[in-house]
Structure formats: C-alpha cells, structure tokens
Short mmCIF file of C-alpha atoms and ligand atoms in Angstrom, two decimals:
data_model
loop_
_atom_site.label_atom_id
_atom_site.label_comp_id
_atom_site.label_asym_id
_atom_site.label_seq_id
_atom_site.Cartn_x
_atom_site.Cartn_y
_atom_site.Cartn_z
CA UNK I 6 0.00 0.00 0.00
CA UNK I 7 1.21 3.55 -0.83
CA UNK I 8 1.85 5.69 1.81
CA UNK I 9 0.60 9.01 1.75
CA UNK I 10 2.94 10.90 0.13
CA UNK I 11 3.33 8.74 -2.31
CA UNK I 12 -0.11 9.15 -3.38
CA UNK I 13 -0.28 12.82 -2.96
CA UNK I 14 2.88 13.02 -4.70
CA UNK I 15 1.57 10.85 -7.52
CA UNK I 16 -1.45 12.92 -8.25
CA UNK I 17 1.05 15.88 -8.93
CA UNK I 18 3.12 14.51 -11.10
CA UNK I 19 2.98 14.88 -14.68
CA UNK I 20 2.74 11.84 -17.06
CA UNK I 21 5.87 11.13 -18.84
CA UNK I 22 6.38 11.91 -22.71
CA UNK I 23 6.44 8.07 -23.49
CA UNK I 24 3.53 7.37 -21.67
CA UNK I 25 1.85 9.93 -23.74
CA UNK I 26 3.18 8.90 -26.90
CA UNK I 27 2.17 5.18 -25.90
CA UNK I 28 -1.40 6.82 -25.32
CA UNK I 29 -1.01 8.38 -28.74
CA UNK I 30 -0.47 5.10 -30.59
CA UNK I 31 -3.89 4.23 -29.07
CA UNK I 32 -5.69 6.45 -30.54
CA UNK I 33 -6.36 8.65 -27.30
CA UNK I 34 -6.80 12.41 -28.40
CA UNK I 35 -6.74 13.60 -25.04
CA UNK I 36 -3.34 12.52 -24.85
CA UNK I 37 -2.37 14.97 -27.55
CA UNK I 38 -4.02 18.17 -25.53
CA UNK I 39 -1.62 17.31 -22.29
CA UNK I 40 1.20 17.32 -25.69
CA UNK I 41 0.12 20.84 -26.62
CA UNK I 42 0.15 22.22 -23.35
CA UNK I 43 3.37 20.96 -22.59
CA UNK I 44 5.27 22.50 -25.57
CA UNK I 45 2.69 24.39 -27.64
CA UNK I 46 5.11 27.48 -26.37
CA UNK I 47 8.46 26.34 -27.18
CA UNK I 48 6.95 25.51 -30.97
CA UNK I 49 4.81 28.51 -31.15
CA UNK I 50 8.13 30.92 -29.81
CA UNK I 51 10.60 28.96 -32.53
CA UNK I 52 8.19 29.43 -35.41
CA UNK I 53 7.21 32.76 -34.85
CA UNK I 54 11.14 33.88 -34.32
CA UNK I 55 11.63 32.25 -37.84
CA UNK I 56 8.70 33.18 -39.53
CA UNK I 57 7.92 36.59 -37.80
CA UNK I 58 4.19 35.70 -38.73
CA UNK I 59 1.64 34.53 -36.40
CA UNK I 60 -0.73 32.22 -38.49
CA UNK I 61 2.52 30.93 -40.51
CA UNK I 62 4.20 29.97 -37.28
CA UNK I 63 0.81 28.46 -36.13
CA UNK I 64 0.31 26.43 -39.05
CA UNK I 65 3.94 25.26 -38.64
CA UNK I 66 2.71 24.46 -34.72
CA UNK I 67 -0.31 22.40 -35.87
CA UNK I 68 1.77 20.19 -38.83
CA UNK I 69 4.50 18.93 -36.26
CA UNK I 70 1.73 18.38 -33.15
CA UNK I 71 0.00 16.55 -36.31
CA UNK I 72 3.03 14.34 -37.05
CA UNK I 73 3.04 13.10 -33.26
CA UNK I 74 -0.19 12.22 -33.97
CA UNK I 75 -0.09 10.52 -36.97
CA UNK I 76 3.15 8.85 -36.25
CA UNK I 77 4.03 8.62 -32.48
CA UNK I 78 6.68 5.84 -33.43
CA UNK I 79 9.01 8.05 -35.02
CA UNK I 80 8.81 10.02 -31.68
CA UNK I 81 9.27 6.32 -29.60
CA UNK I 82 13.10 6.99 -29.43
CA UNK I 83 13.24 10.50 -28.42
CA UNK I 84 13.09 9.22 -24.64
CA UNK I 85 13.56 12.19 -22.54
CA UNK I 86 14.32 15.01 -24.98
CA UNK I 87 10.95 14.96 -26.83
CA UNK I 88 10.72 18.81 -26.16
CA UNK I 89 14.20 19.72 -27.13
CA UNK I 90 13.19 17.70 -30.56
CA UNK I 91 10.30 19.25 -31.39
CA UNK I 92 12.11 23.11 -30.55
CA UNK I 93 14.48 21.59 -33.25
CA UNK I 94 11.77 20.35 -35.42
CA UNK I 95 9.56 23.75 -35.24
CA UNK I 96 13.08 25.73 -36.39
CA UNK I 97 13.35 23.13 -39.24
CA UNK I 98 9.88 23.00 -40.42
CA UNK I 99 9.81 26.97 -40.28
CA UNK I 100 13.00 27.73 -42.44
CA UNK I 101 11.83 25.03 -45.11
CA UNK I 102 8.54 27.00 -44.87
CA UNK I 103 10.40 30.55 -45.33
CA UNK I 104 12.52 29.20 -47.62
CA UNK I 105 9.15 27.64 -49.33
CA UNK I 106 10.91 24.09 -49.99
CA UNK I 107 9.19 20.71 -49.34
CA UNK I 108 10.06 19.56 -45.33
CA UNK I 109 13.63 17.79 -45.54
CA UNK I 110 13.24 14.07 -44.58
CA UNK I 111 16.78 13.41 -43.96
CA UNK I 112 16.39 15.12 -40.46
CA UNK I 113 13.76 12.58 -39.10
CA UNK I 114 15.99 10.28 -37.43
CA UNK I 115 16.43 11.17 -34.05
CA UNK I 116 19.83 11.56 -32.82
CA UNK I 117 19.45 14.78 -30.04
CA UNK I 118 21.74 14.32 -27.61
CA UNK I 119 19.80 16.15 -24.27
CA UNK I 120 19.47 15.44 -21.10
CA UNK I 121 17.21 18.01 -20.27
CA UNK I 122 13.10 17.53 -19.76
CA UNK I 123 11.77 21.00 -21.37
CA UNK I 124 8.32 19.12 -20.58
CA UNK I 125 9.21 20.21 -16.85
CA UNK I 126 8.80 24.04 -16.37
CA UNK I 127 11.15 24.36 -13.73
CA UNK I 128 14.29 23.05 -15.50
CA UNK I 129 12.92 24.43 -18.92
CA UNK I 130 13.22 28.04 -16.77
CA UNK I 131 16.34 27.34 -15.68
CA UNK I 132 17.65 26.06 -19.00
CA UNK I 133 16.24 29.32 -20.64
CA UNK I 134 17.89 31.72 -18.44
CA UNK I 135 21.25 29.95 -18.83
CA UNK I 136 20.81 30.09 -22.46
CA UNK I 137 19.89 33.89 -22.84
CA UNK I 138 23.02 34.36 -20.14
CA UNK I 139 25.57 32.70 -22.44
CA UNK I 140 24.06 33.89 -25.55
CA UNK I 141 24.96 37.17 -24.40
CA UNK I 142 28.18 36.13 -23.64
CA UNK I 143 28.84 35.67 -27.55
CA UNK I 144 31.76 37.42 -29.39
CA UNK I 145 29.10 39.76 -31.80
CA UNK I 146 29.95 38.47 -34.91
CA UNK I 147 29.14 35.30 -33.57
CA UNK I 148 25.95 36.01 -32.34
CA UNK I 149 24.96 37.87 -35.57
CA UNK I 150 26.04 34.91 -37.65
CA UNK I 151 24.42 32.21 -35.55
CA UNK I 152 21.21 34.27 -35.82
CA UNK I 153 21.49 34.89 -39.36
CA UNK I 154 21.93 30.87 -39.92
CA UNK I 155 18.99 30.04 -37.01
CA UNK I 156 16.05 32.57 -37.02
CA UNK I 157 16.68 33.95 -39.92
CA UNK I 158 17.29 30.49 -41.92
CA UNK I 159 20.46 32.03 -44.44
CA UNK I 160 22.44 29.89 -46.02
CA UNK I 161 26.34 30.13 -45.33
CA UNK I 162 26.45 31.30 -48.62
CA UNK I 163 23.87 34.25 -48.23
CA UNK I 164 25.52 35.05 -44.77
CA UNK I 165 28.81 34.92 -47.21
CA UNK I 166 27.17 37.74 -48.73
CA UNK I 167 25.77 39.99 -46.80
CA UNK I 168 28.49 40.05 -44.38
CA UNK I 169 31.48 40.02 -46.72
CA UNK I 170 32.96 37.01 -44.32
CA UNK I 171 34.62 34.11 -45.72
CA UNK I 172 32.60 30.80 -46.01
CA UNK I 173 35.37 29.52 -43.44
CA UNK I 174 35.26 32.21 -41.53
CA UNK I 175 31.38 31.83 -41.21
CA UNK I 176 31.09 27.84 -40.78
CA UNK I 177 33.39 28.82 -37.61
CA UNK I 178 31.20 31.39 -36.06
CA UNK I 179 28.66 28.87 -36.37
CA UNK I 180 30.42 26.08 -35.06
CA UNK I 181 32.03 28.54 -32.50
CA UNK I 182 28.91 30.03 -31.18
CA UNK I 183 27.21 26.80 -30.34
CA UNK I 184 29.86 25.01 -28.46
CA UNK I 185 30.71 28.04 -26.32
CA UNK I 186 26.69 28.35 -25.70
CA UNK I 187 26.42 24.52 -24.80
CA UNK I 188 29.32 25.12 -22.57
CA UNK I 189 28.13 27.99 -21.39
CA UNK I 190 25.00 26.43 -20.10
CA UNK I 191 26.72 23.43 -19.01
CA UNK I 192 29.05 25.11 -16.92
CA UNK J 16 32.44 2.16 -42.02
CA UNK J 17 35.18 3.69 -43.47
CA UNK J 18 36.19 6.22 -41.41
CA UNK J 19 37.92 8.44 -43.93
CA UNK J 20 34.51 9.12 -44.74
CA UNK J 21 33.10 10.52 -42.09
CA UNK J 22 31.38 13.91 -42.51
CA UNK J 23 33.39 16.76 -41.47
CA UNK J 24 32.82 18.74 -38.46
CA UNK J 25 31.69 21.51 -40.24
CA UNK J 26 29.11 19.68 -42.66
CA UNK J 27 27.96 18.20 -39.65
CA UNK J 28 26.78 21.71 -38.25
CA UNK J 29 25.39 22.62 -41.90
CA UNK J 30 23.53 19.31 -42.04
CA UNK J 31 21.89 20.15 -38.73
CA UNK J 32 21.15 23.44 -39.21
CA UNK J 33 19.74 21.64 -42.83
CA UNK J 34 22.10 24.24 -44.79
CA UNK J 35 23.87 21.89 -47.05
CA UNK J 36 22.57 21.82 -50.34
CA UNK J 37 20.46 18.58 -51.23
CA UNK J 38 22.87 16.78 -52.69
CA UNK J 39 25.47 16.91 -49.95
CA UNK J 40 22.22 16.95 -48.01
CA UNK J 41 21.74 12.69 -48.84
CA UNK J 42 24.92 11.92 -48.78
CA UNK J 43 25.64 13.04 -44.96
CA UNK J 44 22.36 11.52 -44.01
CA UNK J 45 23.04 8.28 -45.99
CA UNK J 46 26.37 8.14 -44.05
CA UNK J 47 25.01 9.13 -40.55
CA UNK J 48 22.52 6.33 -41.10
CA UNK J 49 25.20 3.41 -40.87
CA UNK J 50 28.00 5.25 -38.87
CA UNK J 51 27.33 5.70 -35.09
CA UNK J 52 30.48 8.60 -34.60
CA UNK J 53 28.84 10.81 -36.65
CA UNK J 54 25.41 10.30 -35.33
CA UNK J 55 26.71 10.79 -31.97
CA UNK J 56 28.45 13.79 -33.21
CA UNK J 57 25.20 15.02 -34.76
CA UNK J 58 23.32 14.08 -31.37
CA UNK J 59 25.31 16.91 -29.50
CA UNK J 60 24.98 19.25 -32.70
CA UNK J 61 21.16 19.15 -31.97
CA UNK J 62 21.25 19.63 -28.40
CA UNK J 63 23.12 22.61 -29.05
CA UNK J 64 20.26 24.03 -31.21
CA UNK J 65 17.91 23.38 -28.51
CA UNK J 66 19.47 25.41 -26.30
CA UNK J 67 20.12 28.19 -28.96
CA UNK J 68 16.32 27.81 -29.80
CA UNK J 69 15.25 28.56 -26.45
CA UNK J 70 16.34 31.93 -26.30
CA UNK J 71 13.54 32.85 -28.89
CA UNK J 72 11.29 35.16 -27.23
CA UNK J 73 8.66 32.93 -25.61
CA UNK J 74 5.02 33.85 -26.84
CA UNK J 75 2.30 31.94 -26.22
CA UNK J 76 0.18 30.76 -29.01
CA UNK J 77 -2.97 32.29 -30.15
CA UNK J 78 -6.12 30.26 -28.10
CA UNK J 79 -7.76 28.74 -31.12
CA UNK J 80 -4.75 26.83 -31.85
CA UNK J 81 -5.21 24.08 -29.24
CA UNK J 82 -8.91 23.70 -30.39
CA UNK J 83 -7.67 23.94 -34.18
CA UNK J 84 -5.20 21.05 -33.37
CA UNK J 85 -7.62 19.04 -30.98
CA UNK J 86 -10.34 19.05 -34.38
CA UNK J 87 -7.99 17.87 -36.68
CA UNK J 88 -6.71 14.95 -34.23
CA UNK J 89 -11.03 14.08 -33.94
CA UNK J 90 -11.18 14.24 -37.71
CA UNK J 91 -8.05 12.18 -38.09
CA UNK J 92 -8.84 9.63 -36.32
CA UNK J 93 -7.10 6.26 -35.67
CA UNK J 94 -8.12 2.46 -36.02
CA UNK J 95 -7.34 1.80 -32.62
CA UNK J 96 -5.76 -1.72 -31.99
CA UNK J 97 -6.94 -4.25 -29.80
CA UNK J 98 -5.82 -3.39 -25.93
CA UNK J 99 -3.13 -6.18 -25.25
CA UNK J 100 -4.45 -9.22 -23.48
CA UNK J 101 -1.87 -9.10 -20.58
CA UNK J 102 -2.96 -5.42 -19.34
CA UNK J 103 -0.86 -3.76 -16.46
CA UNK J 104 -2.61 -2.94 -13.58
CA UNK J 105 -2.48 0.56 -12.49
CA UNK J 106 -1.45 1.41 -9.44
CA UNK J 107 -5.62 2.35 -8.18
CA UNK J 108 -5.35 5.89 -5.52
CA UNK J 109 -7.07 5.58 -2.44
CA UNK J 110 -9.43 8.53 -1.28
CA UNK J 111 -6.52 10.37 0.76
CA UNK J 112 -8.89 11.61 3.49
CA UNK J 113 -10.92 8.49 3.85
CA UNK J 114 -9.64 5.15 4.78
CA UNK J 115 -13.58 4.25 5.43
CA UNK J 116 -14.43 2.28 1.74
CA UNK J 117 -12.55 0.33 -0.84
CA UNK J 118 -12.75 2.01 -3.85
CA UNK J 119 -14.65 0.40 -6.95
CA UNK J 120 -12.21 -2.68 -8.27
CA UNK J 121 -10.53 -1.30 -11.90
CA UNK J 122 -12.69 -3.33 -14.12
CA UNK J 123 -15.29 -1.48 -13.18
CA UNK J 124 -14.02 1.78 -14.01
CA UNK J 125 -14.80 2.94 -17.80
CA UNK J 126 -12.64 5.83 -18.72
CA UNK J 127 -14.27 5.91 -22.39
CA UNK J 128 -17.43 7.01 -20.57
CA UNK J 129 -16.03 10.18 -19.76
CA UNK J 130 -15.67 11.40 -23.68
CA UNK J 131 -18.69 9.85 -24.79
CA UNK J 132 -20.33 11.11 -21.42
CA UNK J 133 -19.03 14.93 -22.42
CA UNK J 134 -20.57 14.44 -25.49
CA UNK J 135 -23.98 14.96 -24.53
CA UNK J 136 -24.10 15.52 -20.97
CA UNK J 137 -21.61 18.23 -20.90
CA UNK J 138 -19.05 19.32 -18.46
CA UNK J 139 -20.94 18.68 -15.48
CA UNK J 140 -21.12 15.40 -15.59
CA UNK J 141 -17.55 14.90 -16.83
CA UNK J 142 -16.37 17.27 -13.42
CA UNK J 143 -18.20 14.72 -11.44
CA UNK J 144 -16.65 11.60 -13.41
CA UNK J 145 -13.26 12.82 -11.94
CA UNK J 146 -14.46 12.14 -8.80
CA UNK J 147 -15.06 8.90 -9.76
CA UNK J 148 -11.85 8.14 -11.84
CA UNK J 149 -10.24 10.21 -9.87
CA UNK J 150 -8.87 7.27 -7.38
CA UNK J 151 -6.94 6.29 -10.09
CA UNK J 152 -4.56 8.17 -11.05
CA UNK J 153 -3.87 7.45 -15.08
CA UNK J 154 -7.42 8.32 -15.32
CA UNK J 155 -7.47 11.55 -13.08
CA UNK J 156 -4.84 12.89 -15.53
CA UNK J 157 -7.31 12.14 -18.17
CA UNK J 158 -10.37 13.60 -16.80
CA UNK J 159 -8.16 16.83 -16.00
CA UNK J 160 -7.09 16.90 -19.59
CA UNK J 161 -10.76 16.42 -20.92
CA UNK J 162 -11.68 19.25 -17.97
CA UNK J 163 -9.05 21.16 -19.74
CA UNK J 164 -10.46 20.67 -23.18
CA UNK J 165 -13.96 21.80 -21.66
CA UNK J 166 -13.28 24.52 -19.71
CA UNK J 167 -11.59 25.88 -22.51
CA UNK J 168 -14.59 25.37 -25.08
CA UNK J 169 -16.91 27.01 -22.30
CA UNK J 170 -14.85 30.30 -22.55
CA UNK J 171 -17.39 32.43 -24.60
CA UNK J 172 -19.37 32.55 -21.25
CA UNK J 173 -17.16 34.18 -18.39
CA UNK J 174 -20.36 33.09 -15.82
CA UNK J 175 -19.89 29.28 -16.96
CA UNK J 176 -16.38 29.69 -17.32
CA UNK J 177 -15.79 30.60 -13.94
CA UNK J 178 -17.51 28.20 -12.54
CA UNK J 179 -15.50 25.75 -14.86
CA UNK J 180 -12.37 27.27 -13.18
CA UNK J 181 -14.27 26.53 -9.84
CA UNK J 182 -14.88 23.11 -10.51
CA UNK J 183 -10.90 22.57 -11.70
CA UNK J 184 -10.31 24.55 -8.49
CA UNK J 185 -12.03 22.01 -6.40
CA UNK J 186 -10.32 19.15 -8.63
CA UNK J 187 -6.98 20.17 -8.34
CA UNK J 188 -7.07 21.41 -4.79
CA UNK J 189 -4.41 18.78 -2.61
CA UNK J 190 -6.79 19.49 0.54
CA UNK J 191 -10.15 18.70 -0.59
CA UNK J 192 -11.58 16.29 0.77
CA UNK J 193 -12.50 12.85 -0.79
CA UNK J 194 -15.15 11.07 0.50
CA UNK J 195 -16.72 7.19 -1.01
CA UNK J 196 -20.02 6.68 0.12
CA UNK J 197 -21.81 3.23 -0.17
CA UNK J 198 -24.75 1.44 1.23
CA UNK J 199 -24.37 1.96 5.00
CA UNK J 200 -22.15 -1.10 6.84
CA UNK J 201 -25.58 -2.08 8.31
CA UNK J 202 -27.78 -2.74 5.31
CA UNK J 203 -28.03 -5.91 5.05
CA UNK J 204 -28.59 -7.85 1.29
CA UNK J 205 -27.09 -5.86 -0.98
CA UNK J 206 -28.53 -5.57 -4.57
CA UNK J 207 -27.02 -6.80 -7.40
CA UNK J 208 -24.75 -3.85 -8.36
CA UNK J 209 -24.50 -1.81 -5.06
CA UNK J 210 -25.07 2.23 -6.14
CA UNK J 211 -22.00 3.87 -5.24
CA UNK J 212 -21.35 7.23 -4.81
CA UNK J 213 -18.33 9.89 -4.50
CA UNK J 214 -17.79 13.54 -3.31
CA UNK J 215 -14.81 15.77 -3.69
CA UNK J 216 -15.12 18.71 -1.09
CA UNK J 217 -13.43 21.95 -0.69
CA UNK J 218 -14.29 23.62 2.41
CA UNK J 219 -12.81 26.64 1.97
CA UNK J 220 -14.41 27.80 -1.29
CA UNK J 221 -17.71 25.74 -0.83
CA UNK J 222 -16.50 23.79 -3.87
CA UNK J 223 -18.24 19.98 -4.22
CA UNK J 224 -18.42 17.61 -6.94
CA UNK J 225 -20.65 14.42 -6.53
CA UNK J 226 -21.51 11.33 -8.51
CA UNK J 227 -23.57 8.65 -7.99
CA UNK J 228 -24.00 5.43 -9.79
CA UNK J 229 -26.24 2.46 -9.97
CA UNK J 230 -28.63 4.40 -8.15
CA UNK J 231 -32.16 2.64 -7.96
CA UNK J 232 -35.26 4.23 -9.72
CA UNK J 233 -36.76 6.31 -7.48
CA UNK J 234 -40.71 6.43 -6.91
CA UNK J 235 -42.88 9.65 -8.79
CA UNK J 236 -43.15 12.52 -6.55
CA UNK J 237 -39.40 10.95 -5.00
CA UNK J 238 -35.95 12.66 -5.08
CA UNK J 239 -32.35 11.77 -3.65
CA UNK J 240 -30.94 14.73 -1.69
CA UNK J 241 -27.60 14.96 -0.55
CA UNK J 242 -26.43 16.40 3.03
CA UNK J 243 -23.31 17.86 3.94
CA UNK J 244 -22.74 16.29 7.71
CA UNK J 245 -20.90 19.44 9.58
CA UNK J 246 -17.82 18.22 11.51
CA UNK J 247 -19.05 20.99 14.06
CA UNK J 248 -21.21 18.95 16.86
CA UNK J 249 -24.69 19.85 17.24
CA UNK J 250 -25.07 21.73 13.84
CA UNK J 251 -27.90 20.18 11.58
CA UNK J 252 -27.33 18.21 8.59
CA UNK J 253 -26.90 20.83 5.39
CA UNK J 254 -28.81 19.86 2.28
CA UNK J 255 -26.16 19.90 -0.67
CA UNK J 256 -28.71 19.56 -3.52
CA UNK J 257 -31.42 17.21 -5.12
CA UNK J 258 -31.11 14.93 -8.07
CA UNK J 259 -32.54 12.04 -9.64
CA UNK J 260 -31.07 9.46 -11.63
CA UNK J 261 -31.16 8.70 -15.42
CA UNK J 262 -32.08 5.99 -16.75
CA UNK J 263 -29.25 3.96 -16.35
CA UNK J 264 -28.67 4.86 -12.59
CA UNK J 265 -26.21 7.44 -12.48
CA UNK J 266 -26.81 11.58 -11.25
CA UNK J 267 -24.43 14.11 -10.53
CA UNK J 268 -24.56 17.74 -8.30
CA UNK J 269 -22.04 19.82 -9.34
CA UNK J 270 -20.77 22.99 -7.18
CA UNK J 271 -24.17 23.80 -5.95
CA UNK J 272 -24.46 27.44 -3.92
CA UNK J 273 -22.84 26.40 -0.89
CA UNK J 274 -21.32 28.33 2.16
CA UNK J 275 -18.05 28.78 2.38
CA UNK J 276 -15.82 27.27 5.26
CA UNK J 277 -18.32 24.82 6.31
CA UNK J 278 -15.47 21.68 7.79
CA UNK J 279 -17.31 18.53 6.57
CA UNK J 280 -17.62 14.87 8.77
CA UNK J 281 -19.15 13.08 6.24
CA UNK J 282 -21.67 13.31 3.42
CA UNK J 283 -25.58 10.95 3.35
CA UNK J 284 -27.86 10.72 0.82
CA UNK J 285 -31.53 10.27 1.55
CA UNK J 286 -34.66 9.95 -0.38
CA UNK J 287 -37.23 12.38 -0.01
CA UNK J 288 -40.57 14.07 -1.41
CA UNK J 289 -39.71 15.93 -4.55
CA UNK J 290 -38.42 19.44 -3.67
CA UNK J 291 -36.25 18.10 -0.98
CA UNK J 292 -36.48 18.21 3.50
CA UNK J 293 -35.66 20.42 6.04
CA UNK J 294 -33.84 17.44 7.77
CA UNK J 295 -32.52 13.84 6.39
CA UNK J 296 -35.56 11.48 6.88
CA UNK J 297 -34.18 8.32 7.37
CA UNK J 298 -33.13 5.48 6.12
CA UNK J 299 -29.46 6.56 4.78
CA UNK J 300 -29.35 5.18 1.42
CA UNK J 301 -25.55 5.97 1.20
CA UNK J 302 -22.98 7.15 3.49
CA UNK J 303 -19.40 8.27 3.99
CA UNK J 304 -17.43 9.70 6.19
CA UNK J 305 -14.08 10.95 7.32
CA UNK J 306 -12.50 8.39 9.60
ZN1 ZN D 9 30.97 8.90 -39.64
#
C-alpha cells in the first residue's frame, strides 16, 4: 500500500512523454491536448522567431503536433528530450517554410543528444535563463552569424554575402557560437 | 564504415542546421545512417540548437490553436488496436482523506465514458466523473485533460467559465476532501450492483463535486438529496442539492451554492418528497465519512 505521500505526490506529477506517446499510438486524443500544453510554447516561440508571422508559425505548430499524432513511433526513441526535438523540429519546419521548400526528410531520425526535460517548467526556466546568459556572452559576430543561420534560416552562402565574411570564416562562427553556448550552459 | 569518410565537423553543423545543399544533403544523411560517430556527433549538434532555440522570445500561441489542433486529431482519427491481453494494472489511488471504503475494483471503471459522457451531458457530468476516476490516477490525468479541453470550449461565457475554473479549483485542490459513500455497513442484502457514490469537497471555497452510480429508480413525486454532515457537533445536517437518476442509474450535483468554510464529517444521501427536507428522513441510502 502507498503511503501518503506517495499518493499525494503521484497525483502531482505529470505523465511522462512516453507514456503519452504510448497513449497516442492508441488512438487517445486527449493525450495529444496534455502534448500541446506541454510545448505548444516552445513551438509557437521557434516558429514565430523564424517566420515573424503569427498564423505561418501556427500552421507550422499544428503540422508537427499533427506528425506526433499521426506517427508517435518516429517520436518512440526520443526518450527524454521529446521537447528539445520538437524546438528543433519547429526551427526546421519553419525555415523550409520561409525558404518555401518541401520539409527535408533526412532530419527525421532522431539523434538529439539532451538530457534536459523542457516538458518540466522548472528546468525548462532554468535552461532558458542559462541560455539567454551565455548567448549574451557571444563574441558579436558570432551572435549575428548564428542568428542569421537560425532565425533567420540564411544559407552560409547568403551570410557569405551579406556580411562580406569568408565561407570559413562563417562555418566557424557557427560552429564557435554553439559550443561556447552549450558550454556555457553546461558550466 | 570507413572512417575516412566521415562527414566533417563543419558539414555536420550545416547538415543540422539543414544548410547543405540537397545533394550533400543525402549523402551526410546516408552516411550518418550506418556510422554511429557521426550520429553521436550530430546528437550533440542538436542539443546545441535546442538550447540556442530557447532563447527565442517565448510567446504563447494564439487560443484557437489548441482547439484547431484538438479538431484535426477528432477528424483524423485512428483504427485503434486491440488493448493487449496481458494489461498492467495501475497502481488504483485511495481517497486520501478516507480510509472508510474500498474504492470500486478497476474493471469497473470505464474511462471511455467520460468522452462519450461529455458528449452529450456536458461538463458537469464529466467534473463529477473525476471524482469517480479520480482514485486512479492514469485516469485523473485524463479527466483533468478532458476538464481542460472543456473549460476551454466554455470560454465564450465568463459566468460558466468561472464556474469551470471553480470546478478545476475544487479538482486540483491537494486538501479537498475525498469522500466514497456506499450502502451503510448495516444494510443488510445488498442488490445486485450496489449504487455507489463519491464527493470531492473543498471547504474553503464551498467547492463539491458528486456522482452517484447504480442508483435505484426512485418512486414519482421521489428525489435523492444529498447532506453535507458538519464536523461541528450539534449543527444540523446541510442539504447539498437534489437529483434524480437517469435511466441507467447514475446523477451528478455539481458545485451547488454552498457556504463557504463549512469543515465537513461526512456526506448521506436520503430519499425524499420531490423538492427536498428540512432534515434527512431516514433510512441513509448511502454514506461516507471521514474516519
Ligand atoms: Zn561517420
């Protein structure tokens, strides 16, 4: 028999992604609310920093909640880092749409390497904060050219252009700028 | 795999960021598809983006969108498979303030009901299901979603949706009280199913969700009422509210006008003329109460 706590502590705590996604491959639809609520924000924030348009960035929203939906396998071996996957997925899915090209396929394999739970608002807080901290931190040209490449979804080649940079020169700001912001929150 | 062909640092970062063009595009993901170095590689590449992601400003998306994406997961709608034979048992929640009753055995618990239930008896009844499912705890995070989805639909009234946000209120609240009420320990012969009922109680807002099931017909002119027992000695019974059953034996009252701060014993229900008693007449058809 539980003890108390146990039980209080159990009514508290939120189901886990895979539990969800098992619920998905049911067929429950209620399972795919508690998915919206959980990361509607992080997709909605990504697409709308890409595509700096509300229904754009919503449609983008609604396809990728759709593909848990219609194939919560592919999701299976995300484990913990569904969250972090689907930030990834909503930058993705918003430059192909800015960039008006069909959704890459070569990207669905999951590989993220994350040990953080963005489904938890506490550590996705945290893990926020640390980010904008070390993003900061950034040497400017960095910063400019990792934003250019990210939000802005340039090609090294455009970047190339605008900025006058070697390609070199901008493949290492991007490569740069990441490491020293994974550190950064690391650390 | 041959490792002189791994894919270089660089293209790794262009490949994640999906910057390569196409053709260079296959290749790397042919290659990361067989060699484990460079998926690893990749792996950490992503992570990185996740954190760089985050620091987009976070907005919240526009309200529709959960009800746009809940009506496109209804219309798209799945062939669901068979449930597999060996099912695990979930863990089933006792009431936390009652130790009184054993709560209903998990076969008999039906958490389909509650979406065809809010189909066409609304969010009442579905608040009051909680109580019911609510023991378990799978289920409780079910009914909270489909509250959720309901309260949210019901925001084009501000009067019904605050009392939606009432009834959550009451859900969520860690000290409200639960209470199982069954056929009093003295009845003797049960019926065949015995009607079982269950109240969630917040004393300090008033707040109180009930449901009954396999309730007998009840006699023209007849009504169940259901009484608040005040832990306070020597104050009366309270009447919570009347209802009568449906056809297949189950009612509801759902966060009728009640005073606030009223500290709760236990909970009866008894049956009585229609329009309801001053005082419980007795017998007690059910009971509970806080041990
Ligand atoms: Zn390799």
């Amino acid at each position: 028999m539980n003890s108390g706590m146990d039980e209080a502590k159990a009514l508290v705590q939120p189901e886990p992604d895979g539990e969800l996604l098992t619920r998905v491959q049911r067929g429950d639809e209620r399972a795919m609310a508690v998915f919206f609520d959980r990361y509607s924000k992080i997709v909605y924030s990504v697409a709308l920093r890409v595509l700096r348009d509300s229904a754009s960035a919503e449609d983008v929203m609604q396809e990728i909640f759709m593909q848990i939906w219609r194939s919560p396998n592919s999701f299976a071996a995300s484990k913990g880092a569904l969250g972090g996957w689907l930030a990834v997925m909503a930058r993705n899915r918003s430059v192909d749409m800015l960039r008006r090209r069909r959704p890459s396929e070569l990207m669905e394999e999951l590989t993220l390497a994350t040990a953080c739970n963005l489904g938890d608002d506490a550590e996705r807080s945290l893990l926020v904060q640390r980010a904008q901290a070390a993003v900061k931190l950034l040497p400017m040209e960095q910063r400019k050219t990792l934003e250019m490449a990210f939000f802005d979804g340039l090609t090294h080649a455009e970047i190339t252009e605008m900025t006058g940079d070697s390609v070199g020169t901008v493949k290492n700001r991007m490569r740069s700028a990441l490491v020293t912001l994974r550190k950064g929150v690391q650390a | 795999m041959n490792e002189g062909n791994h894919v270089t640092a660089d293209n790794l970062y262009l490949f994640a960021l999906q910057l390569l063009p196409e053709a260079e595009m296959r290749n790397a993901a042919t290659h990361l598809k067989e060699c484990a170095v460079c998926r690893s590689q990749l792996g950490e590449i992503q992570g990185e983006m996740v954190i760089y992601a985050l620091t987009a400003e976070a907005r919240t998306p526009p309200s529709q969108a959960r009800e746009r994406l809940l009506r496109q997961v209804a219309e798209e709608k799945k062939e669901i498979p068979p449930e597999p034979v060996e099912e695990k048992r979930e863990p089933v929640l006792y009431p936390r303030n009652s130790k009184m009753y054993l709560i209903d055995t998990p076969e008999e618990r039906e958490p389909r009901r509650v979406a065809v239930l809010m189909a066409w008896l609304g969010w009442g009844v579905v608040a009051c299901l909680a109580v019911v499912t609510g023991m378990q705890v799978d289920q409780r995070q079910m009914v909270q979603q489909d509250m959720a989805v309901a309260t949210a639909q019901l925001s084009q009234s501000e009067q019904q949706n605050e009392r939606a946000q009432e009834v959550l209120e009451t859900l969520h609240d860690p000290s409200a009280m639960q209470v199982a009420l069954r056929l009093p320990l003295s009845a003797s012969a049960p019926p065949k199913v015995d009607p079982e009922a269950h109240v969630i109680y917040l004393a300090r807002t008033g707040g109180l969700l009930f449901l009954a099931d396999h309730l007998d017909p009840l006699q023209s002119g007849k009504t169940y009422e259901l009484w608040l027992l005040p832990a306070q000695a020597g104050q009366p019974a309270l009447s919570v509210g009347l209802f009568k059953p449906d056809a297949n034996g189950n009612a509801s009252v759902v966060m009728p006008q009640l005073p606030r701060g009223v500290a709760a014993k236990g909970f009866g229900v008894t049956i009585e003329k229609d329009g309801g008693a001053g005082s419980p007449t007795p017998p007690i058809i059910l009971a509970g109460m806080q041990p």
